[in-house]
PDB file of C-alpha atoms in Angstrom:
ATOM      1  CA  MET Z  24     -42.407 -16.798 -17.223  1.00 52.00           C
ATOM      2  CA  SER Z  25     -44.034 -17.926 -13.990  1.00 57.00           C
ATOM      3  CA  ASP Z  26     -42.021 -20.484 -12.021  1.00 59.00           C
ATOM      4  CA  GLU Z  27     -45.079 -22.748 -12.169  1.00 91.00           C
ATOM      5  CA  PHE Z  28     -44.882 -23.156 -15.953  1.00 97.00           C
ATOM      6  CA  GLU Z  29     -42.213 -24.722 -18.157  1.00 97.00           C
ATOM      7  CA  LEU Z  30     -41.700 -23.855 -21.808  1.00 98.00           C
ATOM      8  CA  LEU Z  31     -41.444 -27.207 -23.623  1.00 98.00           C
ATOM      9  CA  VAL Z  32     -41.749 -26.284 -27.299  1.00 98.00           C
ATOM     10  CA  ASP Z  33     -40.911 -22.724 -28.279  1.00 96.00           C
ATOM     11  CA  ARG Z  34     -42.850 -22.691 -31.521  1.00 92.00           C
ATOM     12  CA  GLN Z  35     -45.381 -20.208 -32.824  1.00 96.00           C
ATOM     13  CA  ALA Z  36     -48.153 -22.684 -33.582  1.00 98.00           C
ATOM     14  CA  LEU Z  37     -51.009 -20.924 -35.333  1.00 98.00           C
ATOM     15  CA  CYS Z  38     -53.534 -22.930 -33.338  1.00 98.00           C
ATOM     16  CA  GLY Z  39     -52.158 -25.643 -31.099  1.00 98.00           C
ATOM     17  CA  VAL Z  40     -54.908 -27.967 -29.805  1.00 98.00           C
ATOM     18  CA  GLY Z  41     -55.687 -31.505 -28.669  1.00 97.00           C
ATOM     19  CA  PRO Z  42     -52.828 -32.593 -26.374  1.00 98.00           C
ATOM     20  CA  LEU Z  43     -53.035 -36.363 -25.875  1.00 98.00           C
ATOM     21  CA  TRP Z  44     -50.856 -38.188 -23.338  1.00 97.00           C
ATOM     22  CA  MET Z  45     -49.382 -41.477 -24.603  1.00 96.00           C
ATOM     23  CA  PRO Z  46     -48.133 -43.408 -21.538  1.00 95.00           C
ATOM     24  CA  ALA Z  47     -46.758 -46.381 -23.511  1.00 93.00           C
ATOM     25  CA  ILE Z  48     -44.251 -44.191 -25.367  1.00 95.00           C
ATOM     26  CA  ASP Z  49     -43.849 -41.384 -22.801  1.00 96.00           C
ATOM     27  CA  CYS Z  50     -44.882 -38.644 -25.179  1.00 97.00           C
ATOM     28  CA  VAL Z  51     -47.615 -36.116 -25.896  1.00 98.00           C
ATOM     29  CA  TYR Z  52     -49.294 -35.769 -29.265  1.00 98.00           C
ATOM     30  CA  TRP Z  53     -50.583 -32.306 -30.087  1.00 98.00           C
ATOM     31  CA  ILE Z  54     -51.841 -30.587 -33.223  1.00 98.00           C
ATOM     32  CA  ASP Z  55     -51.437 -27.294 -35.037  1.00 98.00           C
ATOM     33  CA  PHE Z  56     -54.549 -27.773 -37.100  1.00 96.00           C
ATOM     34  CA  LEU Z  57     -54.169 -24.577 -39.160  1.00 97.00           C
ATOM     35  CA  ARG Z  58     -50.803 -25.830 -40.437  1.00 98.00           C
ATOM     36  CA  ARG Z  59     -51.984 -29.477 -40.616  1.00 98.00           C
ATOM     37  CA  GLU Z  60     -49.149 -30.487 -38.285  1.00 98.00           C
ATOM     38  CA  LEU Z  61     -49.127 -33.435 -35.907  1.00 98.00           C
ATOM     39  CA  HIS Z  62     -46.512 -32.953 -33.182  1.00 98.00           C
ATOM     40  CA  THR Z  63     -44.968 -35.611 -30.961  1.00 98.00           C
ATOM     41  CA  TYR Z  64     -43.316 -34.187 -27.853  1.00 98.00           C
ATOM     42  CA  HIS Z  65     -40.970 -36.755 -26.296  1.00 98.00           C
ATOM     43  CA  ARG Z  66     -40.937 -36.264 -22.554  1.00 97.00           C
ATOM     44  CA  ASP Z  67     -37.536 -37.899 -21.940  1.00 96.00           C
ATOM     45  CA  SER Z  68     -35.536 -36.017 -24.590  1.00 97.00           C
ATOM     46  CA  GLY Z  69     -37.585 -32.850 -25.011  1.00 97.00           C
ATOM     47  CA  ILE Z  70     -37.592 -33.369 -28.790  1.00 98.00           C
ATOM     48  CA  ASP Z  71     -40.715 -32.311 -30.680  1.00 98.00           C
ATOM     49  CA  ASP Z  72     -41.167 -34.242 -33.930  1.00 97.00           C
ATOM     50  CA  VAL Z  73     -43.472 -32.807 -36.573  1.00 98.00           C
ATOM     51  CA  ARG Z  74     -45.433 -34.555 -39.322  1.00 97.00           C
ATOM     52  CA  VAL Z  75     -47.396 -32.653 -41.949  1.00 98.00           C
ATOM     53  CA  LEU Z  76     -50.691 -34.373 -42.654  1.00 97.00           C
ATOM     54  CA  PRO Z  77     -52.637 -34.294 -45.941  1.00 97.00           C
ATOM     55  CA  GLY Z  78     -55.740 -32.859 -44.267  1.00 97.00           C
ATOM     56  CA  THR Z  79     -56.938 -30.946 -41.224  1.00 97.00           C
ATOM     57  CA  VAL Z  80     -57.004 -32.856 -37.933  1.00 98.00           C
ATOM     58  CA  THR Z  81     -58.510 -31.236 -34.842  1.00 97.00           C
ATOM     59  CA  ALA Z  82     -58.604 -34.021 -32.210  1.00 98.00           C
ATOM     60  CA  LEU Z  83     -57.080 -37.439 -31.551  1.00 98.00           C
ATOM     61  CA  GLY Z  84     -57.780 -40.691 -29.760  1.00 97.00           C
ATOM     62  CA  ALA Z  85     -55.318 -43.567 -29.470  1.00 96.00           C
ATOM     63  CA  THR Z  86     -55.236 -47.283 -28.707  1.00 93.00           C
ATOM     64  CA  ARG Z  87     -52.827 -48.743 -26.158  1.00 88.00           C
ATOM     65  CA  HIS Z  88     -50.586 -49.671 -29.098  1.00 87.00           C
ATOM     66  CA  GLY Z  89     -50.512 -46.189 -30.585  1.00 89.00           C
ATOM     67  CA  GLN Z  90     -53.007 -46.500 -33.436  1.00 93.00           C
ATOM     68  CA  LEU Z  91     -54.806 -43.187 -33.880  1.00 97.00           C
ATOM     69  CA  ILE Z  92     -58.340 -42.099 -34.680  1.00 97.00           C
ATOM     70  CA  ALA Z  93     -59.024 -38.453 -35.471  1.00 98.00           C
ATOM     71  CA  ALA Z  94     -61.648 -35.814 -35.938  1.00 98.00           C
ATOM     72  CA  ALA Z  95     -60.547 -34.705 -39.392  1.00 97.00           C
ATOM     73  CA  GLY Z  96     -62.019 -32.571 -42.138  1.00 95.00           C
ATOM     74  CA  ASN Z  97     -65.771 -33.006 -41.822  1.00 95.00           C
ATOM     75  CA  GLY Z  98     -65.754 -36.441 -40.271  1.00 97.00           C
ATOM     76  CA  PHE Z  99     -63.654 -39.190 -38.730  1.00 98.00           C
ATOM     77  CA  ALA Z 100     -60.400 -40.654 -40.073  1.00 98.00           C
ATOM     78  CA  ARG Z 101     -57.655 -43.066 -39.087  1.00 97.00           C
ATOM     79  CA  VAL Z 102     -54.144 -41.618 -38.869  1.00 97.00           C
ATOM     80  CA  HIS Z 103     -51.278 -43.678 -40.278  1.00 96.00           C
ATOM     81  CA  LEU Z 104     -48.174 -42.234 -38.637  1.00 94.00           C
ATOM     82  CA  GLY Z 105     -45.617 -44.125 -40.714  1.00 92.00           C
ATOM     83  CA  ARG Z 106     -46.698 -42.481 -43.947  1.00 93.00           C
ATOM     84  CA  SER Z 107     -48.361 -39.377 -42.459  1.00 95.00           C
ATOM     85  CA  ALA Z 108     -51.641 -40.380 -44.085  1.00 97.00           C
ATOM     86  CA  LEU Z 109     -55.326 -40.047 -43.268  1.00 97.00           C
ATOM     87  CA  GLU Z 110     -57.814 -42.805 -44.052  1.00 97.00           C
ATOM     88  CA  PRO Z 111     -61.389 -41.437 -44.040  1.00 97.00           C
ATOM     89  CA  VAL Z 112     -63.884 -43.493 -42.035  1.00 97.00           C
ATOM     90  CA  VAL Z 113     -67.154 -41.557 -42.204  1.00 97.00           C
ATOM     91  CA  GLN Z 114     -68.403 -38.005 -42.700  1.00 96.00           C
ATOM     92  CA  VAL Z 115     -70.969 -36.228 -40.536  1.00 95.00           C
ATOM     93  CA  ARG Z 116     -73.942 -34.215 -41.689  1.00 87.00           C
ATOM     94  CA  ASN Z 117     -73.971 -31.124 -39.462  1.00 86.00           C
ATOM     95  CA  GLY Z 118     -71.420 -28.327 -39.536  1.00 89.00           C
ATOM     96  CA  ASP Z 119     -68.635 -27.280 -41.895  1.00 92.00           C
ATOM     97  CA  ARG Z 120     -65.739 -29.056 -40.174  1.00 95.00           C
ATOM     98  CA  MET Z 121     -64.854 -31.122 -37.127  1.00 96.00           C
ATOM     99  CA  GLY Z 122     -63.606 -29.674 -33.874  1.00 96.00           C
ATOM    100  CA  VAL Z 123     -63.047 -31.125 -30.425  1.00 96.00           C
ATOM    101  CA  GLY Z 124     -62.949 -34.864 -29.743  1.00 97.00           C
ATOM    102  CA  ALA Z 125     -62.008 -37.397 -27.040  1.00 97.00           C
ATOM    103  CA  CYS Z 126     -62.577 -40.994 -25.970  1.00 98.00           C
ATOM    104  CA  ASP Z 127     -65.323 -41.647 -23.466  1.00 98.00           C
ATOM    105  CA  PRO Z 128     -64.570 -43.893 -20.440  1.00 97.00           C
ATOM    106  CA  ALA Z 129     -65.490 -46.990 -22.481  1.00 97.00           C
ATOM    107  CA  GLY Z 130     -63.068 -46.087 -25.286  1.00 97.00           C
ATOM    108  CA  ARG Z 131     -65.583 -44.778 -27.823  1.00 97.00           C
ATOM    109  CA  PHE Z 132     -64.368 -41.785 -29.808  1.00 98.00           C
ATOM    110  CA  VAL Z 133     -66.707 -38.794 -29.575  1.00 98.00           C
ATOM    111  CA  ALA Z 134     -66.224 -35.619 -31.627  1.00 98.00           C
ATOM    112  CA  GLY Z 135     -68.107 -32.451 -32.450  1.00 96.00           C
ATOM    113  CA  SER Z 136     -68.696 -30.461 -35.602  1.00 95.00           C
ATOM    114  CA  LEU Z 137     -68.932 -26.688 -35.991  1.00 93.00           C
ATOM    115  CA  THR Z 138     -69.733 -24.092 -38.626  1.00 93.00           C
ATOM    116  CA  TYR Z 139     -67.251 -21.482 -39.805  1.00 92.00           C
ATOM    117  CA  ASP Z 140     -69.567 -18.662 -38.744  1.00 91.00           C
ATOM    118  CA  ARG Z 141     -70.445 -20.346 -35.403  1.00 90.00           C
ATOM    119  CA  LYS Z 142     -74.098 -20.517 -36.421  1.00 93.00           C
ATOM    120  CA  LEU Z 143     -76.331 -20.926 -33.384  1.00 92.00           C
ATOM    121  CA  ARG Z 144     -77.210 -24.567 -32.608  1.00 92.00           C
ATOM    122  CA  ALA Z 145     -76.251 -25.728 -36.124  1.00 91.00           C
ATOM    123  CA  SER Z 146     -73.695 -28.363 -35.085  1.00 95.00           C
ATOM    124  CA  ALA Z 147     -73.607 -31.595 -33.093  1.00 97.00           C
ATOM    125  CA  LEU Z 148     -71.627 -34.235 -31.211  1.00 98.00           C
ATOM    126  CA  TYR Z 149     -71.195 -37.676 -32.767  1.00 98.00           C
ATOM    127  CA  VAL Z 150     -69.961 -40.998 -31.429  1.00 98.00           C
ATOM    128  CA  LEU Z 151     -68.039 -43.216 -33.832  1.00 97.00           C
ATOM    129  CA  GLU Z 152     -69.458 -46.750 -33.958  1.00 95.00           C
ATOM    130  CA  GLY Z 153     -67.567 -48.871 -36.487  1.00 92.00           C
ATOM    131  CA  ALA Z 154     -67.932 -47.040 -39.797  1.00 93.00           C
ATOM    132  CA  ARG Z 155     -70.992 -45.096 -38.622  1.00 96.00           C
ATOM    133  CA  ALA Z 156     -71.232 -41.727 -36.897  1.00 97.00           C
ATOM    134  CA  ARG Z 157     -74.205 -41.757 -34.515  1.00 97.00           C
ATOM    135  CA  LEU Z 158     -75.687 -38.479 -33.344  1.00 97.00           C
ATOM    136  CA  LEU Z 159     -75.029 -38.007 -29.626  1.00 98.00           C
ATOM    137  CA  VAL Z 160     -75.993 -34.384 -28.914  1.00 97.00           C
ATOM    138  CA  ASP Z 161     -77.759 -32.079 -31.374  1.00 96.00           C
ATOM    139  CA  GLY Z 162     -78.057 -28.298 -31.273  1.00 95.00           C
ATOM    140  CA  VAL Z 163     -74.436 -27.490 -30.441  1.00 96.00           C
ATOM    141  CA  THR Z 164     -73.003 -24.122 -31.524  1.00 95.00           C
ATOM    142  CA  ALA Z 165     -69.189 -24.348 -31.202  1.00 91.00           C
ATOM    143  CA  ALA Z 166     -67.893 -27.216 -29.082  1.00 93.00           C
ATOM    144  CA  GLY Z 167     -64.555 -26.287 -27.538  1.00 93.00           C
ATOM    145  CA  GLY Z 168     -63.895 -29.019 -24.982  1.00 95.00           C
ATOM    146  CA  LEU Z 169     -65.146 -32.460 -23.996  1.00 97.00           C
ATOM    147  CA  ALA Z 170     -64.496 -34.586 -20.888  1.00 98.00           C
ATOM    148  CA  TRP Z 171     -66.105 -37.065 -18.474  1.00 98.00           C
ATOM    149  CA  SER Z 172     -66.304 -37.382 -14.706  1.00 98.00           C
ATOM    150  CA  PRO Z 173     -64.214 -40.112 -13.015  1.00 98.00           C
ATOM    151  CA  ASP Z 174     -67.188 -42.506 -12.823  1.00 97.00           C
ATOM    152  CA  GLY Z 175     -68.325 -41.659 -16.360  1.00 97.00           C
ATOM    153  CA  SER Z 176     -71.794 -40.569 -15.242  1.00 98.00           C
ATOM    154  CA  ARG Z 177     -71.302 -36.955 -16.347  1.00 98.00           C
ATOM    155  CA  MET Z 178     -70.161 -35.559 -19.684  1.00 98.00           C
ATOM    156  CA  TYR Z 179     -68.874 -31.992 -19.753  1.00 98.00           C
ATOM    157  CA  LEU Z 180     -69.093 -29.959 -22.951  1.00 98.00           C
ATOM    158  CA  VAL Z 181     -67.693 -26.486 -23.540  1.00 97.00           C
ATOM    159  CA  ASP Z 182     -69.933 -24.634 -25.978  1.00 96.00           C
ATOM    160  CA  THR Z 183     -69.248 -20.959 -26.691  1.00 91.00           C
ATOM    161  CA  ARG Z 184     -69.062 -19.247 -23.248  1.00 93.00           C
ATOM    162  CA  SER Z 185     -70.861 -21.978 -21.351  1.00 97.00           C
ATOM    163  CA  ILE Z 186     -69.903 -25.339 -19.910  1.00 98.00           C
ATOM    164  CA  TRP Z 187     -72.730 -27.848 -20.124  1.00 98.00           C
ATOM    165  CA  VAL Z 188     -73.127 -31.077 -18.204  1.00 98.00           C
ATOM    166  CA  TYR Z 189     -75.042 -34.131 -19.392  1.00 98.00           C
ATOM    167  CA  ASP Z 190     -76.065 -37.319 -17.664  1.00 98.00           C
ATOM    168  CA  TYR Z 191     -74.047 -39.989 -19.456  1.00 98.00           C
ATOM    169  CA  ASP Z 192     -74.773 -43.688 -19.876  1.00 98.00           C
ATOM    170  CA  VAL Z 193     -71.365 -45.285 -20.392  1.00 97.00           C
ATOM    171  CA  ASP Z 194     -72.777 -48.676 -21.367  1.00 96.00           C
ATOM    172  CA  ARG Z 195     -74.875 -47.314 -24.219  1.00 96.00           C
ATOM    173  CA  ALA Z 196     -73.080 -44.017 -24.985  1.00 97.00           C
ATOM    174  CA  ARG Z 197     -76.129 -41.852 -24.411  1.00 98.00           C
ATOM    175  CA  ALA Z 198     -76.025 -38.220 -23.223  1.00 98.00           C
ATOM    176  CA  VAL Z 199     -79.264 -36.772 -21.832  1.00 97.00           C
ATOM    177  CA  SER Z 200     -80.598 -33.949 -19.649  1.00 97.00           C
ATOM    178  CA  GLY Z 201     -78.082 -31.341 -20.812  1.00 97.00           C
ATOM    179  CA  ARG Z 202     -78.012 -28.205 -18.679  1.00 97.00           C
ATOM    180  CA  GLN Z 203     -75.777 -25.188 -18.277  1.00 97.00           C
ATOM    181  CA  TRP Z 204     -73.261 -25.865 -15.537  1.00 97.00           C
ATOM    182  CA  VAL Z 205     -71.026 -22.776 -15.680  1.00 97.00           C
ATOM    183  CA  VAL Z 206     -71.367 -19.552 -17.668  1.00 97.00           C
ATOM    184  CA  CYS Z 207     -68.094 -17.643 -18.142  1.00 96.00           C
ATOM    185  CA  THR Z 208     -67.981 -13.868 -18.362  1.00 95.00           C
ATOM    186  CA  GLU Z 209     -66.170 -12.058 -21.163  1.00 95.00           C
ATOM    187  CA  SER Z 210     -63.596 -10.745 -18.683  1.00 96.00           C
ATOM    188  CA  GLU Z 211     -62.705 -14.323 -17.683  1.00 97.00           C
ATOM    189  CA  GLY Z 212     -61.968 -15.296 -21.288  1.00 97.00           C
ATOM    190  CA  SER Z 213     -63.361 -17.817 -23.732  1.00 97.00           C
ATOM    191  CA  PRO Z 214     -63.513 -21.372 -22.307  1.00 97.00           C
ATOM    192  CA  GLU Z 215     -61.988 -23.918 -24.658  1.00 95.00           C
ATOM    193  CA  GLY Z 216     -59.959 -26.970 -23.628  1.00 94.00           C
ATOM    194  CA  ILE Z 217     -61.123 -29.008 -20.662  1.00 97.00           C
ATOM    195  CA  ALA Z 218     -59.788 -31.827 -18.463  1.00 98.00           C
ATOM    196  CA  VAL Z 219     -61.063 -33.624 -15.350  1.00 98.00           C
ATOM    197  CA  ASP Z 220     -58.837 -34.639 -12.435  1.00 98.00           C
ATOM    198  CA  ALA Z 221     -59.087 -37.701 -10.205  1.00 98.00           C
ATOM    199  CA  GLU Z 222     -61.072 -35.714  -7.614  1.00 98.00           C
ATOM    200  CA  GLY Z 223     -63.749 -34.940 -10.207  1.00 98.00           C
ATOM    201  CA  CYS Z 224     -62.820 -31.275 -10.578  1.00 98.00           C
ATOM    202  CA  VAL Z 225     -62.877 -29.686 -14.015  1.00 98.00           C
ATOM    203  CA  TRP Z 226     -59.943 -27.705 -15.425  1.00 98.00           C
ATOM    204  CA  VAL Z 227     -60.648 -25.222 -18.227  1.00 98.00           C
ATOM    205  CA  ALA Z 228     -58.300 -23.221 -20.479  1.00 98.00           C
ATOM    206  CA  MET Z 229     -59.608 -19.669 -20.920  1.00 98.00           C
ATOM    207  CA  HIS Z 230     -58.518 -18.344 -24.298  1.00 98.00           C
ATOM    208  CA  TRP Z 231     -57.627 -14.637 -24.622  1.00 98.00           C
ATOM    209  CA  THR Z 232     -56.927 -14.167 -20.903  1.00 98.00           C
ATOM    210  CA  GLY Z 233     -54.513 -17.022 -20.073  1.00 98.00           C
ATOM    211  CA  ARG Z 234     -56.567 -18.003 -17.043  1.00 98.00           C
ATOM    212  CA  ILE Z 235     -56.825 -21.675 -16.080  1.00 98.00           C
ATOM    213  CA  HIS Z 236     -59.902 -22.387 -13.978  1.00 98.00           C
ATOM    214  CA  ARG Z 237     -60.527 -25.351 -11.705  1.00 98.00           C
ATOM    215  CA  TYR Z 238     -64.184 -25.952 -10.901  1.00 98.00           C
ATOM    216  CA  ALA Z 239     -65.519 -28.222  -8.178  1.00 98.00           C
ATOM    217  CA  PRO Z 240     -68.137 -30.817  -9.223  1.00 97.00           C
ATOM    218  CA  SER Z 241     -70.718 -28.373  -7.846  1.00 97.00           C
ATOM    219  CA  GLY Z 242     -69.663 -25.781 -10.430  1.00 97.00           C
ATOM    220  CA  ASP Z 243     -67.995 -23.500  -7.884  1.00 98.00           C
ATOM    221  CA  LEU Z 244     -64.749 -21.894  -9.064  1.00 98.00           C
ATOM    222  CA  GLU Z 245     -62.030 -23.142  -6.710  1.00 97.00           C
ATOM    223  CA  THR Z 246     -58.729 -22.141  -8.345  1.00 96.00           C
ATOM    224  CA  VAL Z 247     -57.476 -19.617 -10.900  1.00 97.00           C
ATOM    225  CA  LEU Z 248     -53.975 -19.894 -12.371  1.00 97.00           C
ATOM    226  CA  TRP Z 249     -52.365 -17.616 -14.942  1.00 97.00           C
ATOM    227  CA  ALA Z 250     -50.468 -19.084 -17.900  1.00 98.00           C
ATOM    228  CA  PRO Z 251     -47.584 -17.089 -19.427  1.00 97.00           C
ATOM    229  CA  THR Z 252     -49.607 -16.475 -22.606  1.00 98.00           C
ATOM    230  CA  ARG Z 253     -53.158 -15.219 -22.937  1.00 98.00           C
ATOM    231  CA  ARG Z 254     -53.741 -17.474 -25.962  1.00 98.00           C
ATOM    232  CA  ILE Z 255     -54.054 -20.880 -24.251  1.00 98.00           C
ATOM    233  CA  THR Z 256     -56.371 -23.273 -26.084  1.00 98.00           C
ATOM    234  CA  SER Z 257     -56.447 -26.722 -24.483  1.00 98.00           C
ATOM    235  CA  LEU Z 258     -54.934 -28.851 -21.750  1.00 98.00           C
ATOM    236  CA  ALA Z 259     -54.421 -32.474 -20.750  1.00 98.00           C
ATOM    237  CA  PHE Z 260     -52.941 -34.439 -17.871  1.00 98.00           C
ATOM    238  CA  GLY Z 261     -49.778 -36.436 -18.491  1.00 98.00           C
ATOM    239  CA  GLY Z 262     -46.581 -37.668 -16.907  1.00 97.00           C
ATOM    240  CA  SER Z 263     -45.703 -40.977 -15.258  1.00 96.00           C
ATOM    241  CA  ARG Z 264     -48.283 -40.457 -12.483  1.00 97.00           C
ATOM    242  CA  LEU Z 265     -50.543 -38.077 -14.434  1.00 98.00           C
ATOM    243  CA  GLU Z 266     -49.229 -35.338 -12.182  1.00 98.00           C
ATOM    244  CA  GLU Z 267     -48.427 -32.910 -15.013  1.00 98.00           C
ATOM    245  CA  MET Z 268     -50.630 -30.679 -17.130  1.00 98.00           C
ATOM    246  CA  TYR Z 269     -49.750 -29.975 -20.769  1.00 98.00           C
ATOM    247  CA  VAL Z 270     -51.123 -26.763 -22.263  1.00 98.00           C
ATOM    248  CA  THR Z 271     -51.320 -25.762 -25.934  1.00 98.00           C
ATOM    249  CA  SER Z 272     -51.721 -22.238 -27.266  1.00 98.00           C
ATOM    250  CA  ALA Z 273     -52.221 -20.225 -30.448  1.00 98.00           C
ATOM    251  CA  CYS Z 274     -50.925 -17.125 -32.184  1.00 98.00           C
ATOM    252  CA  TYR Z 275     -53.228 -16.802 -35.213  1.00 98.00           C
ATOM    253  CA  GLY Z 276     -54.287 -13.214 -35.801  1.00 97.00           C
ATOM    254  CA  TYR Z 277     -51.174 -11.782 -34.150  1.00 98.00           C
ATOM    255  CA  ASP Z 278     -48.955  -9.309 -35.963  1.00 97.00           C
ATOM    256  CA  GLU Z 279     -45.302  -8.782 -35.026  1.00 96.00           C
ATOM    257  CA  PRO Z 280     -45.953  -6.277 -32.200  1.00 97.00           C
ATOM    258  CA  ALA Z 281     -48.540  -8.619 -30.687  1.00 97.00           C
ATOM    259  CA  LEU Z 282     -46.074 -11.527 -30.805  1.00 97.00           C
ATOM    260  CA  LEU Z 283     -43.449  -9.400 -29.092  1.00 97.00           C
ATOM    261  CA  ALA Z 284     -45.955  -8.544 -26.371  1.00 98.00           C
ATOM    262  CA  ASP Z 285     -47.060 -12.194 -25.949  1.00 98.00           C
ATOM    263  CA  PRO Z 286     -43.934 -14.196 -26.851  1.00 97.00           C
ATOM    264  CA  TYR Z 287     -45.160 -17.596 -25.605  1.00 98.00           C
ATOM    265  CA  ALA Z 288     -48.259 -17.598 -27.802  1.00 98.00           C
ATOM    266  CA  GLY Z 289     -48.235 -20.782 -29.877  1.00 98.00           C
ATOM    267  CA  SER Z 290     -45.933 -22.704 -27.520  1.00 98.00           C
ATOM    268  CA  LEU Z 291     -46.420 -25.977 -25.648  1.00 98.00           C
ATOM    269  CA  LEU Z 292     -46.284 -25.494 -21.876  1.00 98.00           C
ATOM    270  CA  ARG Z 293     -46.322 -27.694 -18.783  1.00 98.00           C
ATOM    271  CA  PHE Z 294     -47.058 -27.205 -15.092  1.00 98.00           C
ATOM    272  CA  ARG Z 295     -47.821 -29.348 -12.042  1.00 97.00           C
ATOM    273  CA  PRO Z 296     -51.360 -28.682 -10.844  1.00 97.00           C
ATOM    274  CA  GLY Z 297     -50.975 -30.414  -7.466  1.00 96.00           C
ATOM    275  CA  VAL Z 298     -53.532 -33.120  -8.275  1.00 97.00           C
ATOM    276  CA  VAL Z 299     -53.427 -36.078 -10.646  1.00 98.00           C
ATOM    277  CA  GLY Z 300     -55.518 -36.674 -13.709  1.00 98.00           C
ATOM    278  CA  LEU Z 301     -57.528 -39.571 -15.056  1.00 97.00           C
ATOM    279  CA  PRO Z 302     -55.840 -42.168 -17.301  1.00 93.00           C
ATOM    280  CA  PRO Z 303     -56.784 -41.508 -20.927  1.00 90.00           C
ATOM    281  CA  ALA Z 304     -59.240 -44.158 -22.103  1.00 93.00           C
ATOM    282  CA  PRO Z 305     -57.752 -46.047 -25.055  1.00 95.00           C
ATOM    283  CA  TRP Z 306     -59.802 -46.085 -28.224  1.00 96.00           C
ATOM    284  CA  GLN Z 307     -61.560 -49.445 -28.668  1.00 93.00           C
ATOM    285  CA  GLY Z 308     -62.608 -48.979 -32.282  1.00 85.00           C
ATOM    286  CA  ILE Z 309     -60.047 -51.160 -34.016  1.00 65.00           C
TER     287      ILE Z 309
END
């Protein structure tokens, strides 16, 4: 393993996604959505607790007090940690299931749907408003990552091999003027998870190659790092000063020889990117 990366959880998650830093309890939530597992990695002890949920969860948002909202099944749901339960809030109309999700800078939870066959432009992004899911962006194919610029004026969306940028109105939760910002080549990998640092640069996990890209706000590729597994899926800033980056990965589709060749597939990893991240916006929907 590269000296830059630490192995935190040596577990063959089928599809680890959605790392979420929880500063109040010094831990990282992350999900293996194919096994319906919600993991809690405790930064002080290194212990990774696992809860099995009654349904599929693909993304999380949290209040300052640890209450959780989720993209789950084909809609939104509250997560009750004490009894490992899901309380449905509302379903969405487009797509077969939910995918990526995150809180915008004002604490609204935004999540995207997708179809099993990745049907072109058949899915959408929704913002949760009370018990209603309002359409935010239509014509999405397969949302893989979602993040905002430090001032909240830009929303970044990974969709298939492209990263799109939208002008974002934080006060009204409106995304307009979507345009392709970066198009990734097949040799670079499949862009999935995304995070923005305090300088406004965009970090992207490239599935199938293990590359981690850092793009300047202009869209220029500034940095390329190599994770110790080619199956990285998503990433998030964490740590006491948001100076760490937590990276999830997957191993679905691997047989035994493939696992031997890529032994860190499915693990939770950490590295220090040399810049700090943005504080995660707490969900304001309670």
